[in-house]
Coordinates of C-alpha atoms and ligand atoms in Angstrom, one line a residue:
X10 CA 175.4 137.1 39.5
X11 CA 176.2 140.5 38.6
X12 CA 177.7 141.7 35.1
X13 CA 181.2 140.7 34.6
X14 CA 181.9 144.5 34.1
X15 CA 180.8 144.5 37.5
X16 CA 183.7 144.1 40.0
X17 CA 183.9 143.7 43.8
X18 CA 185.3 146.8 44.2
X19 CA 182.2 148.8 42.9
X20 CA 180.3 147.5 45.8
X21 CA 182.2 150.5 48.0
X22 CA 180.8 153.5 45.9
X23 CA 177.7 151.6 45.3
X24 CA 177.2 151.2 48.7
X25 CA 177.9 155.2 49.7
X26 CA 175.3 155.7 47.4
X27 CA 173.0 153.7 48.3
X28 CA 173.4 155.6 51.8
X29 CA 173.3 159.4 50.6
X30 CA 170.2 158.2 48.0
X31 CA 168.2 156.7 51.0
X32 CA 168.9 159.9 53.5
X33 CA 167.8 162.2 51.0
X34 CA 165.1 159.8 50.0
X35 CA 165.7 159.1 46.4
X36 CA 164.4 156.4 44.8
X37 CA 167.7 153.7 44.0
X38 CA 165.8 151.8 41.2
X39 CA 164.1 153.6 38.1
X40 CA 162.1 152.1 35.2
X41 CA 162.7 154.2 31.9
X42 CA 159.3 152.8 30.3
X43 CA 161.0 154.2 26.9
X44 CA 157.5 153.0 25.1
X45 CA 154.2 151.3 26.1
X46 CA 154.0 149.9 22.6
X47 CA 154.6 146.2 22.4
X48 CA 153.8 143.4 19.9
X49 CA 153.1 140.8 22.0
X50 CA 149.8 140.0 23.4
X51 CA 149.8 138.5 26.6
X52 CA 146.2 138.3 28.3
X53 CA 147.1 139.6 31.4
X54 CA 148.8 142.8 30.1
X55 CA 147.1 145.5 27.8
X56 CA 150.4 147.7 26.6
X57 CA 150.0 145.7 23.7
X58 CA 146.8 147.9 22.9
X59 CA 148.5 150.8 22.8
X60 CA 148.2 152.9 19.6
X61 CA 150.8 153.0 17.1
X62 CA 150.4 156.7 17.0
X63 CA 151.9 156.8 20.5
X64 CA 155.4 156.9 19.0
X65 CA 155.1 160.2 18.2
X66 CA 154.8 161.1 21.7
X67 CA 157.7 159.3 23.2
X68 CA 161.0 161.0 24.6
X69 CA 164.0 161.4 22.4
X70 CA 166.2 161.1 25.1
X71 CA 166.1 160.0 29.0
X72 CA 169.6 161.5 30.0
X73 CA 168.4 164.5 31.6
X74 CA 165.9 162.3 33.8
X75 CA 169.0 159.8 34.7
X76 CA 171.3 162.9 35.2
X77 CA 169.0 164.6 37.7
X78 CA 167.7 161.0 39.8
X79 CA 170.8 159.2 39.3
X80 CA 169.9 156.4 40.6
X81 CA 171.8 153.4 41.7
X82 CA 170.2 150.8 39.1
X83 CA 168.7 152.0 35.7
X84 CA 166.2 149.5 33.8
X85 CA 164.8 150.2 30.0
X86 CA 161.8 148.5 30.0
X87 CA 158.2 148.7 28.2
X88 CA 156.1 148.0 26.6
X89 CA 158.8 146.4 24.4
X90 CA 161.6 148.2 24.6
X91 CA 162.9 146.6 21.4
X92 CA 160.6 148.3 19.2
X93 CA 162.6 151.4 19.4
X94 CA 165.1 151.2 16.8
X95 CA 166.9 153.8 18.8
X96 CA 167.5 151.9 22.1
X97 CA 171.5 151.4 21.9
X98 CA 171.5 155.2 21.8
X99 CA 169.0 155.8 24.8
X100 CA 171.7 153.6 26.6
X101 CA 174.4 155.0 25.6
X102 CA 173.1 158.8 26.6
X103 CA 171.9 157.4 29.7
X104 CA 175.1 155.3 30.6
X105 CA 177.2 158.6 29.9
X106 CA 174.7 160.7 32.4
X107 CA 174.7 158.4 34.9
X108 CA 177.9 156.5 35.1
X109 CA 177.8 154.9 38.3
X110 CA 174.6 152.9 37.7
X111 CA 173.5 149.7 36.9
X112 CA 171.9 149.7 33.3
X113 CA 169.4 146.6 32.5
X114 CA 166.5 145.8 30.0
X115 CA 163.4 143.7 30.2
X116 CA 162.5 142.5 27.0
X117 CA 160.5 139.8 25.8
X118 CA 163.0 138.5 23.4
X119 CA 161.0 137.7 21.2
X120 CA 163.3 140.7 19.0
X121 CA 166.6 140.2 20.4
X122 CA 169.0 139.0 18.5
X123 CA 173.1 138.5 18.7
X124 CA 173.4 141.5 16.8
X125 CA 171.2 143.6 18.9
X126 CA 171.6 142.7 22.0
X127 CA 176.0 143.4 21.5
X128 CA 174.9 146.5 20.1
X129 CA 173.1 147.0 23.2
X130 CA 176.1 145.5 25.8
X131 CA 178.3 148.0 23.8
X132 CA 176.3 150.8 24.6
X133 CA 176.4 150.6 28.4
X134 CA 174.2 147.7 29.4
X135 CA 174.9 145.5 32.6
X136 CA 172.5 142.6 32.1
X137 CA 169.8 142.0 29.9
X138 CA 166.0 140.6 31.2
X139 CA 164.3 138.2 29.0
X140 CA 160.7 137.2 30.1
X141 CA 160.0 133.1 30.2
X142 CA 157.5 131.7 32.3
X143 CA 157.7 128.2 30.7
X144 CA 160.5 126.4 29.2
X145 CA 157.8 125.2 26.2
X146 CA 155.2 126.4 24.0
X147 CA 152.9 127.5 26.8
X148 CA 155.4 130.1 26.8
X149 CA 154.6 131.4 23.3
X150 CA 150.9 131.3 23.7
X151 CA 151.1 133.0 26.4
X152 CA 152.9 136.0 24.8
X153 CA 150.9 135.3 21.8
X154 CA 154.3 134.8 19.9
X155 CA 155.2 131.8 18.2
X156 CA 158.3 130.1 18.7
X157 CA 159.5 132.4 21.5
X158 CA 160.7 130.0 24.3
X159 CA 162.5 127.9 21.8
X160 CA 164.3 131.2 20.8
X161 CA 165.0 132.4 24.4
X162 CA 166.9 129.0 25.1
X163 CA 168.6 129.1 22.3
X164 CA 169.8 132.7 22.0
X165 CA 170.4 132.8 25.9
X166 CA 173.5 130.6 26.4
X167 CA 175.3 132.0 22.9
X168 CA 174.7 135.5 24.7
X169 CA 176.4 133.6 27.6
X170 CA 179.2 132.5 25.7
X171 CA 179.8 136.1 24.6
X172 CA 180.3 137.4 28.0
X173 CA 176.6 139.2 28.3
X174 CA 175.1 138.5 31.6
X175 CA 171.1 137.7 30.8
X176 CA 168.3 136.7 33.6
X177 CA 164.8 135.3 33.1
X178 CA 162.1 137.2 34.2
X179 CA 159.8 134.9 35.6
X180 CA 156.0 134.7 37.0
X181 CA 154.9 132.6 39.4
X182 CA 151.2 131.7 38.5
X183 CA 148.9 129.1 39.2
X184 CA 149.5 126.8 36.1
X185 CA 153.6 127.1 35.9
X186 CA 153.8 126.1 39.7
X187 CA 155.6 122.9 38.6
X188 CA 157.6 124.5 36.1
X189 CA 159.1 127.2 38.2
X190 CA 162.1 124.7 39.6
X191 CA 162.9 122.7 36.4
X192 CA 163.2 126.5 34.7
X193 CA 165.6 127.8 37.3
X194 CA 168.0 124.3 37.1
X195 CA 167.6 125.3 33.1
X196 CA 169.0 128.5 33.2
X197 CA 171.4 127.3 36.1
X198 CA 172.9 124.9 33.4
X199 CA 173.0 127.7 30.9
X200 CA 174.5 130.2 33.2
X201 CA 171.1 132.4 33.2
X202 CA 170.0 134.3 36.3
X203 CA 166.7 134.3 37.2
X204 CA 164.2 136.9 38.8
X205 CA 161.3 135.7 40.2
X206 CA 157.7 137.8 41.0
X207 CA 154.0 136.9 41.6
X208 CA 151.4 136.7 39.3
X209 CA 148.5 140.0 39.9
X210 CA 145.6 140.4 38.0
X211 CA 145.8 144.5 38.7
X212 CA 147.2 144.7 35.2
X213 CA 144.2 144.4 33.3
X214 CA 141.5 142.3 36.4
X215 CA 142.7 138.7 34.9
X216 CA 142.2 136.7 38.2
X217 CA 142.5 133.8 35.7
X218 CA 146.4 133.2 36.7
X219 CA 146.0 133.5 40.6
X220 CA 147.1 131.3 42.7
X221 CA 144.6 130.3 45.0
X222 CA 142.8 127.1 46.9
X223 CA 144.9 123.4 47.0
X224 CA 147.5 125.5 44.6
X225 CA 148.5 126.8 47.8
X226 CA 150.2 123.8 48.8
X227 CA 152.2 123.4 46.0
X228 CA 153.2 126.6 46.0
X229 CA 154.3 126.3 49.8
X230 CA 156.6 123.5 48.2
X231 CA 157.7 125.8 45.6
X232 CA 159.0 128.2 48.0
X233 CA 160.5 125.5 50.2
X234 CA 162.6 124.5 47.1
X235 CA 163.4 128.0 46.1
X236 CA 165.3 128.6 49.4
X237 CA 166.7 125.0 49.4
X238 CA 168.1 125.4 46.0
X239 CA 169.5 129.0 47.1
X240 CA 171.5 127.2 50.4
X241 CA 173.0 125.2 47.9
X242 CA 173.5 128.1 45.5
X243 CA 173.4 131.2 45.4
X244 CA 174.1 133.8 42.6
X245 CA 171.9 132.2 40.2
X246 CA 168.2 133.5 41.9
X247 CA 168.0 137.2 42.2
X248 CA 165.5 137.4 44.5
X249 CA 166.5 137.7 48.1
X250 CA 165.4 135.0 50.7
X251 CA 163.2 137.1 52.4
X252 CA 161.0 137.9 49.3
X253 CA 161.1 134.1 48.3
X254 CA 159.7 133.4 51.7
X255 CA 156.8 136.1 51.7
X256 CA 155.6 134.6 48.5
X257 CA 153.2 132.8 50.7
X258 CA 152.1 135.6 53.1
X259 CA 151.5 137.7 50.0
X260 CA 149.1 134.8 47.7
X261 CA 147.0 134.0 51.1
X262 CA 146.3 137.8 51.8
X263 CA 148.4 138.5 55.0
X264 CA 150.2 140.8 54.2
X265 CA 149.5 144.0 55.9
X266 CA 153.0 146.5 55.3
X267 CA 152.7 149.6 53.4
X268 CA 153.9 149.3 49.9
X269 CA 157.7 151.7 49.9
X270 CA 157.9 150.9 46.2
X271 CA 157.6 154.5 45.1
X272 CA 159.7 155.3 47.8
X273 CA 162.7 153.6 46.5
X274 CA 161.7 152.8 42.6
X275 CA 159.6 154.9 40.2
X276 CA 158.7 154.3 36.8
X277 CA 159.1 157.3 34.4
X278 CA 157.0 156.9 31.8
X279 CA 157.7 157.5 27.7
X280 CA 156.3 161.0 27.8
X281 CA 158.8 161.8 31.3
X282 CA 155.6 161.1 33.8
X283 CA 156.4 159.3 37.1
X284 CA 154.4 156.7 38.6
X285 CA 155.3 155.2 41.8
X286 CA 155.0 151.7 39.9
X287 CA 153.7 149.8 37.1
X288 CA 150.2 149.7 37.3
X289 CA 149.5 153.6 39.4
X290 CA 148.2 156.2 37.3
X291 CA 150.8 158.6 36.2
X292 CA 151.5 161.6 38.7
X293 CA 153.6 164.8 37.5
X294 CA 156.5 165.0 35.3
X295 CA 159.5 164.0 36.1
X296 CA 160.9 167.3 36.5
X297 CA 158.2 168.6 38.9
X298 CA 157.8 165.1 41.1
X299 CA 158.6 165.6 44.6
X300 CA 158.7 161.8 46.1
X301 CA 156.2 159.5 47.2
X302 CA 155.1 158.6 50.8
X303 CA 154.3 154.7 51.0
X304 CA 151.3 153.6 50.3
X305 CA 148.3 151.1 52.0
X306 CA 148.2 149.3 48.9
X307 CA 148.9 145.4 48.5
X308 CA 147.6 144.5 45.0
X309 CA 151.0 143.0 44.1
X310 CA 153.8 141.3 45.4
X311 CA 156.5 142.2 42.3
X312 CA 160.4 142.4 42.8
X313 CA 159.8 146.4 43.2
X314 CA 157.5 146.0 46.0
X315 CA 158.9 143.4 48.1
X316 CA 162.4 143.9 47.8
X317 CA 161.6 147.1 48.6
X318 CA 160.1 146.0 51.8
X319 CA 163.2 143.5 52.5
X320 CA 166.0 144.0 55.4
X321 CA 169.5 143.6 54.3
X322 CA 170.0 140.3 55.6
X323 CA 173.4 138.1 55.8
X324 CA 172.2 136.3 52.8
X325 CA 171.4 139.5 50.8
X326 CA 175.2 140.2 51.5
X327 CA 176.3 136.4 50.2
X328 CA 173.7 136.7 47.0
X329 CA 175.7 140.0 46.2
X330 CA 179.3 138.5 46.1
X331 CA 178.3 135.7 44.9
Ligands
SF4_16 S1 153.5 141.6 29.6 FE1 155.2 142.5 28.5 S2 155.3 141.3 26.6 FE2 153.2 141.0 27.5 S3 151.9 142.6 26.5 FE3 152.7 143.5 28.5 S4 154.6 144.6 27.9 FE4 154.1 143.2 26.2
SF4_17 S1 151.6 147.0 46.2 FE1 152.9 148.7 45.7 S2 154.0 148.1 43.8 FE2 152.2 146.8 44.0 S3 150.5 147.7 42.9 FE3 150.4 148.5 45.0 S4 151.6 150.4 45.1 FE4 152.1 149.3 43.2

């Protein structure tokens, strides 16, 4: 499901630009990581251990950076993106230099509130992301914040009700394989998207959450009723069915492609540095970065990599308009 704002008839100049972006091989997907501060503190992540002091150090503004890629989707992310008090602005300068994009955040939640999450819509976001990788309290020790997932399903459909389009970010690890199904029927119900990725220990080297052994099964189920629940209906998933069905290839190790996520997304970190994702070092500024090649690397199997990697199938076509 795309943002109401968003109507059929964008899909034509989205779709030129997709075109001239991939001749002159520009990225279509960047990450503004606006801060690497957070205050949660997951155990498979360390941006929560990043200094305080760091604020100093972060961008006043990424307009320039969205005028010069202009990209065809925009996402704020962290970090915690929240903890800048100045976020509805950083939209709002980014949305004006970059009109024809599609504007999201990924956000814990665990921060968002009506208040700030209309202040947000108002300033030129599409959708907003909210982590939740259980629907109970597993969820908030996880994040190390109490009462989260309780929060998320409650603010989620109110934010519904006001016409804001919200998606779950979710993992797939090993101990939330039988929660992954039940979680996408709940936001179903609620009229929440969901976006599905892979658990990696290449954050921080915490194999504790991979899937591996007679998991395996169950996670061939998992994937079986991912694509089953996607014939039946579609625009609720964001994930495309051929990254839902390389889930497996991925977890047992056969995959063997070239990662082409720096080809088509980047990260620009809070200082302007580009990486060609998430867990790369940083490489030059954003003003001086000439593209990236792809890559022999398969140390994750995240929306940016595989989708990345996906061919524009029928179905791709019939998740859009949906
Ligand atoms: S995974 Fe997200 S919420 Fe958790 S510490 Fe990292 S940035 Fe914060
Ligand atoms: S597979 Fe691609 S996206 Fe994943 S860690 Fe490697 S380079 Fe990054």
């Amino acid at each position: 499901m795309l943002s109401p704002r968003f109507r059929l008839w964008h899909m034509i100049p989205f779709a030129a630009k997709y075109a001239w972006l991939r001749v002159r091989r520009r990225p279509v997907v960047v990450h503004f990581e606006v801060t690497m501060r957070c205050n949660a503190s997951c155990g498979f992540c360390d941006y929560w251990k990043t200094p305080a002091e760091a604020k100093a150090t972060e961008l006043a503004s990424f307009a320039d950076a969205a005028r010069r890629f202009d990209p065809m989707l925009i996402t704020f992310t962290g970090g915690e993106p929240l903890l800048r008090r100045d976020l509805p602005a950083l939209v709002r300068e980014v949305a004006q230099a970059a009109p024809l994009t599609y504007r999201t955040i990924i956000t814990h939640g665990g921060m968002l509130t009506e208040a700030r999450a209309r202040e947000l819509w108002e300033a030129g976001l599409h959708q907003i992301n909210i982590s939740l990788d259980y629907l109970d309290e597993r969820h908030d020790q996880a994040r190390g914040i109490p009462g989260l997932s309780a929060r998320i399903l409650a603010l989620a459909p109110t934010l519904v009700k006001h016409g804001l389009n919200i998606r779950f970010n979710t993992v797939i690890k090993d101990d939330n394989l039988d929660d992954v199904l039940p979680l996408v029927h709940r936001a179903a119900s609620l009229g929440v998207g969901v976006n599905l990725s892979v658990y990696t220990d290449f954050k921080n080297g915490n194999r504790a959450h991979l899937i591996r052994g007679e998991q395996l099964a169950k996670l061939d189920a998992l994937v079986a009723g991912l694509l089953a629940f996607k014939a039946q209906r579609r625009g609720v998933l964001s994930n495309s069915d051929w990254y839902i069905r390389q889930i497996p290839r991925w977890v047992r190790g056969e995959m063997t492609e070239p990662c082409r996520s720096g080809e088509t997304t980047v990260h620009i970190g809070p200082t302007g540095n580009v990486r060609r994702c998430p867990d790369f070092p940083e490489d030059a500024h954003w003003r001086e970065w000439q593209g990236y090649a792809p890559i022999n690397c398969d140390r994750c199997y995240y929306a940016c990599r595989g989708e990345a990697q996906a061919p524009l199938e029928v179905n791709r076509l019939r998740d859009l308009i949906a």
